[in-house]
Short mmCIF file of C-alpha atoms and ligand atoms in Angstrom, two decimals:
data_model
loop_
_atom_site.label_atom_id
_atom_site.label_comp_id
_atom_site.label_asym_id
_atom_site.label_seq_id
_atom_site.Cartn_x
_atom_site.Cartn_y
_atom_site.Cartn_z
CA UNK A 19 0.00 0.00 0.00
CA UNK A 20 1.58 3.72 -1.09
CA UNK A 21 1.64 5.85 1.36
CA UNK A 22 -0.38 9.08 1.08
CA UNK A 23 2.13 11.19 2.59
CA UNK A 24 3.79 13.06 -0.17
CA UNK A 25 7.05 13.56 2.28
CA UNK A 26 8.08 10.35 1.86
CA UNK A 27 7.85 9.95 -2.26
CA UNK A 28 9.96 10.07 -4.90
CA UNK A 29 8.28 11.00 -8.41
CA UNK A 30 10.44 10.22 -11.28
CA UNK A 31 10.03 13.66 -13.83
CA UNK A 32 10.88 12.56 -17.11
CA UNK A 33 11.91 16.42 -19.16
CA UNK A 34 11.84 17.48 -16.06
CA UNK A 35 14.33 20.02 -17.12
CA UNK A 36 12.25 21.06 -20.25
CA UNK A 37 9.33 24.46 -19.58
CA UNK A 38 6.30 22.39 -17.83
CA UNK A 39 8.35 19.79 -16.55
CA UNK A 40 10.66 22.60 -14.36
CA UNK A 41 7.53 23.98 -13.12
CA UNK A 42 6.20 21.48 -11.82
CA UNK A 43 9.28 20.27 -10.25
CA UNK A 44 8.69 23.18 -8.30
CA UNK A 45 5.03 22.62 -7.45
CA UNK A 46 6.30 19.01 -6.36
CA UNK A 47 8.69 20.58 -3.84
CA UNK A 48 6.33 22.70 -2.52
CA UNK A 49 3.74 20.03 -1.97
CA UNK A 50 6.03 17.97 -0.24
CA UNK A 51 7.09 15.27 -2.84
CA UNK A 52 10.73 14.67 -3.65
CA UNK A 53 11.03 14.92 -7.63
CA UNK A 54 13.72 13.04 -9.27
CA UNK A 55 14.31 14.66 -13.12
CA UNK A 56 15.69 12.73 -15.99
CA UNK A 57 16.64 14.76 -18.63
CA UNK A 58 18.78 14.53 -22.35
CA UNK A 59 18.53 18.25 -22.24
CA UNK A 60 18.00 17.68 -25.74
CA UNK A 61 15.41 20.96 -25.91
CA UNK A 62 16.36 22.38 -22.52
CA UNK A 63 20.05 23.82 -20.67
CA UNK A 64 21.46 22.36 -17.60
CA UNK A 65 20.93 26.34 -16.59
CA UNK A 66 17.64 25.73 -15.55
CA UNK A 67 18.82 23.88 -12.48
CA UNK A 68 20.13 27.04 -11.12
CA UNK A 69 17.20 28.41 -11.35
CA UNK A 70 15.24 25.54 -9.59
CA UNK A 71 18.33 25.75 -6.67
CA UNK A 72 17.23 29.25 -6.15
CA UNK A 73 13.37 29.06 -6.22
CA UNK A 74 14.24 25.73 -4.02
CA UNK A 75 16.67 26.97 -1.75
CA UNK A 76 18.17 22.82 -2.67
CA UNK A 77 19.22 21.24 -5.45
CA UNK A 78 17.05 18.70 -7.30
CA UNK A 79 18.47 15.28 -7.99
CA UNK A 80 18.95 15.26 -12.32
CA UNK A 81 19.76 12.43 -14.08
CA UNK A 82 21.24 13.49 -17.72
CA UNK A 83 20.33 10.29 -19.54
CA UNK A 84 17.82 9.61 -22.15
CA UNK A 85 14.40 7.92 -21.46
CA UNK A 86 14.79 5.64 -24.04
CA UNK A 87 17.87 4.36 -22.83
CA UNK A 88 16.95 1.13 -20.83
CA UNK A 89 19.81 0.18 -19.37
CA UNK A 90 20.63 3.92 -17.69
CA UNK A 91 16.33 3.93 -16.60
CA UNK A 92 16.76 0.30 -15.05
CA UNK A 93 19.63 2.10 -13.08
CA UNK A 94 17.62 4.61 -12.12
CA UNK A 95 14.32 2.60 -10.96
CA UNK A 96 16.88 0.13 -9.20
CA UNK A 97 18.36 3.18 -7.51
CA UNK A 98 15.88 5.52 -6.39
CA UNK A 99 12.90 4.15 -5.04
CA UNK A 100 9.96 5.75 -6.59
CA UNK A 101 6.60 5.51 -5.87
CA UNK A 102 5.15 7.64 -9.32
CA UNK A 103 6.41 9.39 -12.62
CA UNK A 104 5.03 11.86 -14.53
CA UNK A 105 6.66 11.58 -18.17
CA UNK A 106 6.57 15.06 -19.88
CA UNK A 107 9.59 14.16 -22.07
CA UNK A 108 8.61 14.32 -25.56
CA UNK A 109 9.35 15.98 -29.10
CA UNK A 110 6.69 18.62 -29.56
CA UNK A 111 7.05 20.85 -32.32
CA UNK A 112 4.31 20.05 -34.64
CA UNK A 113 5.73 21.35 -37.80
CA UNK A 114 9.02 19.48 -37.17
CA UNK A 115 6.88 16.04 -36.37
CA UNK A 116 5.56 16.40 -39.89
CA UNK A 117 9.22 16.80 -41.74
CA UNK A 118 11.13 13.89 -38.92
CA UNK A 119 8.05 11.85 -38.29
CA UNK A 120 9.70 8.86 -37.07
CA UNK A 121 11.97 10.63 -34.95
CA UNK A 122 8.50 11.77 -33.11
CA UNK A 123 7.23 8.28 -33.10
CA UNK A 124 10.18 6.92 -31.85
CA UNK A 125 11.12 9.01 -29.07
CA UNK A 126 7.43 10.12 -27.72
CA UNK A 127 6.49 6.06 -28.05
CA UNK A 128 9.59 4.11 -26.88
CA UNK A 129 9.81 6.35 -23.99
CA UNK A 130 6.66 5.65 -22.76
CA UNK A 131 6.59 2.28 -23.36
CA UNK A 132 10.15 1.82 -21.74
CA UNK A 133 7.86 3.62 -18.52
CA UNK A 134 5.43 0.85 -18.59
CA UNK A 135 7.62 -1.99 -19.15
CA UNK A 136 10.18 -0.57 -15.75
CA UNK A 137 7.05 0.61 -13.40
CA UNK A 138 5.32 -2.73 -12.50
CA UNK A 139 9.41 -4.34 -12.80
CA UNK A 140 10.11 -1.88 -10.06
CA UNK A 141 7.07 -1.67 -7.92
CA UNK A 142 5.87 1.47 -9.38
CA UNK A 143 2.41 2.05 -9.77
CA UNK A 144 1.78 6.06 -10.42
CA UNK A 145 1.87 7.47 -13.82
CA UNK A 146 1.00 11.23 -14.92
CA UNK A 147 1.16 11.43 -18.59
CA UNK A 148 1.29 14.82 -20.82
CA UNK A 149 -1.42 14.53 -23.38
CA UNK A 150 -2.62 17.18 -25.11
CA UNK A 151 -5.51 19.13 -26.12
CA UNK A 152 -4.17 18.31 -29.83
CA UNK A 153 -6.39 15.14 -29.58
CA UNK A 154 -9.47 17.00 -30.15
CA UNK A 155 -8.63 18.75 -33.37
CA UNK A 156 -11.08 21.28 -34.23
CA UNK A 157 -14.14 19.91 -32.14
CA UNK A 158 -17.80 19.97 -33.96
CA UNK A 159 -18.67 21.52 -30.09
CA UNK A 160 -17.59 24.06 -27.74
CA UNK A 161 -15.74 23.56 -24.86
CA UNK A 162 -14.68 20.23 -24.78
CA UNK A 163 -15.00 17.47 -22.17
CA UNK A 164 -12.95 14.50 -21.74
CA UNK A 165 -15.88 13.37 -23.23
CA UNK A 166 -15.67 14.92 -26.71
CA UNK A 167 -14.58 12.52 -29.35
CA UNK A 168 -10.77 12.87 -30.00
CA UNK A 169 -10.35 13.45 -34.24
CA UNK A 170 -7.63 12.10 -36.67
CA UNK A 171 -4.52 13.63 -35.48
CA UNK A 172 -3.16 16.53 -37.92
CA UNK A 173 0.30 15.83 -37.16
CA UNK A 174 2.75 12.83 -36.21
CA UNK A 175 3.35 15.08 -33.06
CA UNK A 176 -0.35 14.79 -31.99
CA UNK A 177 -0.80 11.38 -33.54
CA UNK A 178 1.78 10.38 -30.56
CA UNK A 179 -0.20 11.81 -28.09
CA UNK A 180 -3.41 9.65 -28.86
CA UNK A 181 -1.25 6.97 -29.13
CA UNK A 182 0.61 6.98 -25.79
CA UNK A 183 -2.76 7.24 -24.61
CA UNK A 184 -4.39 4.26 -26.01
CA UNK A 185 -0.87 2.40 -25.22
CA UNK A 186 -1.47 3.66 -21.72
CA UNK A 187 -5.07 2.70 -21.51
CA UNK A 188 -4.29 -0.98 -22.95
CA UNK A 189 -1.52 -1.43 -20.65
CA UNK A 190 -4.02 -0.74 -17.88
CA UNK A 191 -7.02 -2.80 -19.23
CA UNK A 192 -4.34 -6.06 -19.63
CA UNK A 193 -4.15 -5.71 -15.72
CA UNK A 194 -1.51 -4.57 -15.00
CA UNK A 195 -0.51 -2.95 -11.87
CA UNK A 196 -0.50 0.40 -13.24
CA UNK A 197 -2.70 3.60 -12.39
CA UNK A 198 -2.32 5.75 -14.82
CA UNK A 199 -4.54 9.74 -15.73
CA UNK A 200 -3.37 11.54 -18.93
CA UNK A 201 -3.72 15.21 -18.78
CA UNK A 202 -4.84 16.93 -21.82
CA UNK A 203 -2.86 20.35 -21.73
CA UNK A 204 -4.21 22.74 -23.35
CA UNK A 205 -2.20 26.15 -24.04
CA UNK A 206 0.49 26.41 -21.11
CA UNK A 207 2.18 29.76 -21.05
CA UNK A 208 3.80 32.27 -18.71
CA UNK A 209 6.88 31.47 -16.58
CA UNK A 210 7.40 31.31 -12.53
CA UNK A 211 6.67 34.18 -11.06
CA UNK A 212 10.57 34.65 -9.73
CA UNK A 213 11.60 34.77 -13.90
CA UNK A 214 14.37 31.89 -12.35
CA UNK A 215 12.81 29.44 -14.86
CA UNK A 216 10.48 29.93 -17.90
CA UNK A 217 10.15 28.88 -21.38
CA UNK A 218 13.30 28.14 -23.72
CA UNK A 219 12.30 28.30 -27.39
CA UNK A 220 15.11 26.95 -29.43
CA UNK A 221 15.52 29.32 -32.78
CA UNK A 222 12.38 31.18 -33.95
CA UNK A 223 9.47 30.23 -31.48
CA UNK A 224 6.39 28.60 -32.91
CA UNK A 225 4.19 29.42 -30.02
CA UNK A 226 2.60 33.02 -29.61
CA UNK A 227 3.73 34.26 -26.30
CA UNK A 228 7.54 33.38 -26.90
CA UNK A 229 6.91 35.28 -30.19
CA UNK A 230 4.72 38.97 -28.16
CA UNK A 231 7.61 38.35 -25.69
CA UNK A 232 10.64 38.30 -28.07
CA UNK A 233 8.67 41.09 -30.36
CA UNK A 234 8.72 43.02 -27.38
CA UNK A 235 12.03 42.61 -26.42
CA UNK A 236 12.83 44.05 -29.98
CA UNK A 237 14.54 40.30 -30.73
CA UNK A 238 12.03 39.97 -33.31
CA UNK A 239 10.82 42.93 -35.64
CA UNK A 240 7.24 42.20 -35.73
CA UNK A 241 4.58 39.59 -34.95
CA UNK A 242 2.51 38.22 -37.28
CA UNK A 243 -1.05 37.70 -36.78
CA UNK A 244 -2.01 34.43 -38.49
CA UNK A 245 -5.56 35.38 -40.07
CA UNK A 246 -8.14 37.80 -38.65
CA UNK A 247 -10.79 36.51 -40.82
CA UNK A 248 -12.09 33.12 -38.29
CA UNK A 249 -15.98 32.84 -37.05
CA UNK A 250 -14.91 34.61 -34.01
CA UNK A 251 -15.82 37.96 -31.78
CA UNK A 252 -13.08 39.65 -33.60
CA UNK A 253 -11.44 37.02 -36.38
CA UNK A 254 -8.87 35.92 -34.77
CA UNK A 255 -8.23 31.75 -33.31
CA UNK A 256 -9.28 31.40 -29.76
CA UNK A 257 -7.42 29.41 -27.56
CA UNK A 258 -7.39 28.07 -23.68
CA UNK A 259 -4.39 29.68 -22.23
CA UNK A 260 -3.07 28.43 -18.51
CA UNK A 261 -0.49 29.95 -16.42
CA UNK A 262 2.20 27.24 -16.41
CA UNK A 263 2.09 26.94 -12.32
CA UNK A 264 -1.64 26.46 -12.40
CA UNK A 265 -0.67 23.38 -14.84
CA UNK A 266 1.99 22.13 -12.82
CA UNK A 267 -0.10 22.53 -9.95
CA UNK A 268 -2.25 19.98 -11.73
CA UNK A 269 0.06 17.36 -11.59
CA UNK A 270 0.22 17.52 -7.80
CA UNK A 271 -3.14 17.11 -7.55
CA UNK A 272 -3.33 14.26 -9.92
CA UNK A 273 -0.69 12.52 -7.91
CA UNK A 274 -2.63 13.05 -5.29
CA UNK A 275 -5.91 11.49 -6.35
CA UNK A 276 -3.98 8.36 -7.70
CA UNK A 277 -2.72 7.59 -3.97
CA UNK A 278 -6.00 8.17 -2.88
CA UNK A 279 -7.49 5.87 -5.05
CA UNK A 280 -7.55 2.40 -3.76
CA UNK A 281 -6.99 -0.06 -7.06
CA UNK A 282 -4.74 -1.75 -8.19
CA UNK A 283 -4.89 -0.25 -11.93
CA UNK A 284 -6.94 2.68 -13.22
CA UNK A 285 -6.63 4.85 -16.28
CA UNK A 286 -8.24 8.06 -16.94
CA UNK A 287 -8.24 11.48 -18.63
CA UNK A 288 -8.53 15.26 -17.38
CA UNK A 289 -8.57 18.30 -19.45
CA UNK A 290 -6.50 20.92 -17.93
CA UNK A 291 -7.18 23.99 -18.77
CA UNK A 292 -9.14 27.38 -17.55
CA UNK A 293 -12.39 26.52 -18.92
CA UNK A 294 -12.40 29.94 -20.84
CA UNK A 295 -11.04 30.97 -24.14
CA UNK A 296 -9.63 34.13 -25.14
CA UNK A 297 -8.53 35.11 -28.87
CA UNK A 298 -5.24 36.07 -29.98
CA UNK A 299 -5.98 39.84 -30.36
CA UNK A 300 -7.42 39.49 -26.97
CA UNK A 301 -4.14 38.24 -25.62
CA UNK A 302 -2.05 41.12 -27.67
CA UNK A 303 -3.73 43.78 -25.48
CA UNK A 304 -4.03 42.21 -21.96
CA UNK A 305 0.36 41.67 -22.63
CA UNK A 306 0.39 45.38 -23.49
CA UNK A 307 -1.88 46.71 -20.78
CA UNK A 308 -0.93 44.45 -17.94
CA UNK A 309 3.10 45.46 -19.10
CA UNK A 310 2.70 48.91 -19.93
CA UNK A 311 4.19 48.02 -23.73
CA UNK A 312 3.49 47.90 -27.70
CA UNK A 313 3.46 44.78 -29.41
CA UNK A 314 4.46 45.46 -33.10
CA UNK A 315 2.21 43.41 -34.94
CA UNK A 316 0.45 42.79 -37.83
CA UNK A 317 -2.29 40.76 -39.56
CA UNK A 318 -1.15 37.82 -42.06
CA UNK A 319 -2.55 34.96 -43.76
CA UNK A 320 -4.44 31.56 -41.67
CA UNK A 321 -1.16 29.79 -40.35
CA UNK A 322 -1.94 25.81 -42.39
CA UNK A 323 -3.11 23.30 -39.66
CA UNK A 324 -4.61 25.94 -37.20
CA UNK A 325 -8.27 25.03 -35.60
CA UNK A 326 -9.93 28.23 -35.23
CA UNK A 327 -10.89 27.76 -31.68
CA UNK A 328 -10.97 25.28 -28.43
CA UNK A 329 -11.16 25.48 -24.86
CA UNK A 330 -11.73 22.78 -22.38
CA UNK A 331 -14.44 22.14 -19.77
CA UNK A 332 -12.27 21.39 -16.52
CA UNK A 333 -15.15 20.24 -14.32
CA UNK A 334 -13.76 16.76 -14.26
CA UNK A 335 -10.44 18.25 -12.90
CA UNK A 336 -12.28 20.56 -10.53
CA UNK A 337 -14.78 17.80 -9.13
CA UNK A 338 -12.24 14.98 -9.04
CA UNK A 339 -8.95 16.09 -7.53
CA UNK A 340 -10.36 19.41 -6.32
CA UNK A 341 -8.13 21.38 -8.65
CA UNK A 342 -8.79 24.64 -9.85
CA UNK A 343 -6.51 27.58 -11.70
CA UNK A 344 -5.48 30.82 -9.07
CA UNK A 345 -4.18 32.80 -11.99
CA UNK A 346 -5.10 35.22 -14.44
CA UNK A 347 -4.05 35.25 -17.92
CA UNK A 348 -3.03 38.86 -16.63
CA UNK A 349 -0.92 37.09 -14.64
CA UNK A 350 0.58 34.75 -17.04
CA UNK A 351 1.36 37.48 -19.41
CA UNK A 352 3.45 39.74 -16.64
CA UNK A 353 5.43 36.65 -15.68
CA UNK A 354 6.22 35.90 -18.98
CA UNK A 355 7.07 39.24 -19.72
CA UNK A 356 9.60 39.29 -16.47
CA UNK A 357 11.16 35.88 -17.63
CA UNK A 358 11.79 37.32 -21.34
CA UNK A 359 13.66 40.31 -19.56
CA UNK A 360 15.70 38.29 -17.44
CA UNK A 361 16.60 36.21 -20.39
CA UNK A 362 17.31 40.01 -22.41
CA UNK A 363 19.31 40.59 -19.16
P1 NAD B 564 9.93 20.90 -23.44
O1 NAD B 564 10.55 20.55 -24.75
O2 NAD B 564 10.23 22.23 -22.85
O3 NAD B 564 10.30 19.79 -22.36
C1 NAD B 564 10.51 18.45 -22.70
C2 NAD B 564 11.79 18.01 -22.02
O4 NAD B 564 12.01 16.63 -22.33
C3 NAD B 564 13.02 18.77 -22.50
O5 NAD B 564 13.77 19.20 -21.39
C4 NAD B 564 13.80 17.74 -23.33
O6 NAD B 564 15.19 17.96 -23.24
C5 NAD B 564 13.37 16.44 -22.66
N1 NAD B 564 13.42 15.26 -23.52
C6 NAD B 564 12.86 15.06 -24.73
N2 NAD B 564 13.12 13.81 -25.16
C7 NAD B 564 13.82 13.20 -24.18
C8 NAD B 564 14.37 11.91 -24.01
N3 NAD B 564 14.24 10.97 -24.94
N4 NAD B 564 15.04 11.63 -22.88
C9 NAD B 564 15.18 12.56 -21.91
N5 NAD B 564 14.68 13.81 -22.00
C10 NAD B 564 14.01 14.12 -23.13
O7 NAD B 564 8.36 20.70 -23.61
P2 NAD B 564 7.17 21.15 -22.64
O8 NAD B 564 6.48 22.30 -23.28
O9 NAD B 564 7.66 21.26 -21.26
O10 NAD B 564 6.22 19.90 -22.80
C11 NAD B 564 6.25 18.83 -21.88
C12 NAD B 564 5.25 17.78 -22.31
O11 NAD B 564 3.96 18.36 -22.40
C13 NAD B 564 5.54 17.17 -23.67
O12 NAD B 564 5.20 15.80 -23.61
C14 NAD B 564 4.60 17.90 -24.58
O13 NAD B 564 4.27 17.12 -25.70
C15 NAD B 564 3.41 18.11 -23.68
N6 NAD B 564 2.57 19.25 -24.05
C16 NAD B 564 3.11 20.48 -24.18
C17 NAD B 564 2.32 21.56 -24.53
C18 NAD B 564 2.90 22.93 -24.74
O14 NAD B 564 2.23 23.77 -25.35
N7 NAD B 564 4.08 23.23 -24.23
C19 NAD B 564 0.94 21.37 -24.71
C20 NAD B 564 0.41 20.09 -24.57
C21 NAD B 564 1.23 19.03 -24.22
C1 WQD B 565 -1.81 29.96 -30.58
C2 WQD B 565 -2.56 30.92 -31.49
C3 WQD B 565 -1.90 30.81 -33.80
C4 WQD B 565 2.13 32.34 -33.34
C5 WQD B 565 0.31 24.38 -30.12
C6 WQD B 565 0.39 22.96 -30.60
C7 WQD B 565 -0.52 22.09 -29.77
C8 WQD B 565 -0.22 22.25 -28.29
C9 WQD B 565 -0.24 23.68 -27.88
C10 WQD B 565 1.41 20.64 -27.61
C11 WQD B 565 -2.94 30.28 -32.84
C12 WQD B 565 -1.59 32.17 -33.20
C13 WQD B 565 0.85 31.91 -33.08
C14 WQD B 565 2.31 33.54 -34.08
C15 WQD B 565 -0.06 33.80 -34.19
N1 WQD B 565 1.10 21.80 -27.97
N2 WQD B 565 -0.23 32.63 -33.49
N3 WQD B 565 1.20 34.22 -34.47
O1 WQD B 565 -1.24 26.27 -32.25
O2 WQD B 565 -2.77 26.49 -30.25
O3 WQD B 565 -1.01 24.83 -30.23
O4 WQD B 565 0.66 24.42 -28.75
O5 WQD B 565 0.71 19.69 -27.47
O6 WQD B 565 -0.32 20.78 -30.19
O7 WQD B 565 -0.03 22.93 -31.96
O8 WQD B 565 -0.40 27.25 -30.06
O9 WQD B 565 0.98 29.18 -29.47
O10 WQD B 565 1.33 28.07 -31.71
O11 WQD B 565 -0.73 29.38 -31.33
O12 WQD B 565 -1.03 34.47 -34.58
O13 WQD B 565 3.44 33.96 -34.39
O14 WQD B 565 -1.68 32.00 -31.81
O15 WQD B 565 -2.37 30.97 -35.10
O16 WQD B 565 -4.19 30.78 -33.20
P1 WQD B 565 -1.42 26.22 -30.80
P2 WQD B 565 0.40 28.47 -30.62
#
């Protein structure tokens, strides 16, 4: 039987080095768990470990090794004695999982199958997977519950996802002593409110708020809005945007709920999100009001592959592990704001 105080567990974080995976390494600390990161660093720096020592006031144990390495995760199950793992490490860039496809496949799949093949091996029952809000696609109705039927993936990136889900959920359903949620993220942004750790685009970001921030920062000359002309309040995509803490924060609580639940295998999935959508435009301002700056932009062409708008129902996640977001998109915006300065800096 796992104990349900926190104090005494260890919680292998797979990327635990990468954006969410550092936040919620902090969120673990703070709740009382002890998180152990594996990491390749392979779209993160070795930096962001200072910044976790002085959030933490400790270090964090790292392991730099890569999750599809079984021989060097044997080690580590054999050597730490964990009680759950949350895998966040992944390829995500969803233009690059259509040009390297089977790089995606390979390293989003093996990794977690390598997880499911060392947690029973090792005693390990607790597993916190990062799905995606990707699995929906553009859904026939607004906001989605876990409910909602997922679509074709539009990318080898999200058809990974929906994958390590079902591989999850069949894993489970063959009995084995697995309990298992995957957590449908749906736009994480923002940064710690300290600015000691924070998103690290590689290159030219993909993702809106690294690209207001950098624009900003006068790193990038202008942002381009991709198409003003969607069945929206004022054309522009709408999306479910979380403060990254409130996410992590999520993954505490999920923890949680899997001690408290008295099986021997389970598998579910939460949507984790605000429950509200704003649109791009909408975004734009609240970053200039709440920062007191101009965002140079302007208004281009529909980006290929965009759904014009989602946002979750989170009643599930509300009702179930009695988790809720604290923060604004206000919020997420300033610390995001602070965390591209410090990086300016
Ligand atoms: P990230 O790239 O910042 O973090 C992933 C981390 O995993 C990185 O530190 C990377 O170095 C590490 N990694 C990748 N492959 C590895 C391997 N084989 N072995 C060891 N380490 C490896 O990404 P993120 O934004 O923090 O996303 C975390 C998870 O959440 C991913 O699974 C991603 O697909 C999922 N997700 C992200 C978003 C988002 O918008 N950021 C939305 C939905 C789901
Ligand atoms: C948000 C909105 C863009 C950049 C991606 C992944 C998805 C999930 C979350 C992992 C869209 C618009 C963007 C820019 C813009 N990740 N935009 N100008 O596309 O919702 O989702 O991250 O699972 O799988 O696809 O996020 O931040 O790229 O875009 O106008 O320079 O901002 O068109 O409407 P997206 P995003």
């Amino acid at each position: 039987m796992v104990s349900t105080d926190s104090s005494t567990q260890k919680i292998l974080v797979t990327g635990g080095a990468g954006f969410i995976g550092s936040h919620t390494v902090v969120a673990l600390v703070e709740a009382g768990f002890e998180p152990i990161i594996v990491d390749n660093f392979s779209n993160s720096e070795p930096a962001v470990l200072d910044g976790l020592r002085n959030i933490l006031g400790r270090d964090v144990t790292c392991y730099h090794a890569d999750c599809n390495d079984a021989a060097a995760m044997a080690e580590i199950f054999g050597k730490e004695q964990l009680t759950g793992v949350i895998h966040f490490a992944a390829y995500k860039a969803v233009g690059e999982s259509v040009q390297k496809p089977l790089m995606y496949y390979r390293n989003n799949l093996d990794s977690t199958m390598l997880l499911l093949e060392l947690m029973p091996q090792y005693n390990v029952q607790n597993l916190v997977f990062s799905s995606s809000c990707t699995v929906y696609g553009q859904p026939e109705t607004l906001p989605v519950t876990e409910e909602t039927p997922r679509l074709p993936a539009q990318s080898p990136y999200g058809n990974t996802k929906a994958i390590c889900e079902d591989i999850i959920r069949d894993v489970v359903l063959a009995k084995m002593p697995i309990k298992a949620f995957s957590l449908r993220y749906f736009n994480p942004i923002g940064a710690h409110p300290s600015a000691q750790i924070g998103e690290l685009p590689r290159g030219v970001p993909g993702n809106l708020v690294p690209y207001i921030t950098q624009t900003a920062a006068g790193l990038r000359e202008q942002l381009t809005v991709f198409g003003s002309d969607y069945n929206t309040p004022d054309g522009t995509c709408i999306r479910d945007f979380i403060h990254v803490m409130d996410l992590a924060d999520a993954h505490v609580s999920a923890l949680r709920l899997l001690n408290q639940t008295n099986t021997d295998n389970l598998y579910d999935v939460y949507n984790i999100g605000t429950g509200h959508g704003a649109t791009v435009l909408e975004l734009i301002r609240t970053f200039e009001e709440v920062n007191q700056i101009k965002v140079n932009y302007t208004i281009g062409p529909r980006r290929p592959g965009d759904v014009e708008q989602i946002y979750a129902t989170v009643d599930k996640a509300n009702q179930d592990m009695g988790w809720q977001t604290q923060r604004s998109l206000a919020d997420a915006l300033r610390d995001a704001w602070a965390w591209q300065k410090k990086l300016s800096n």
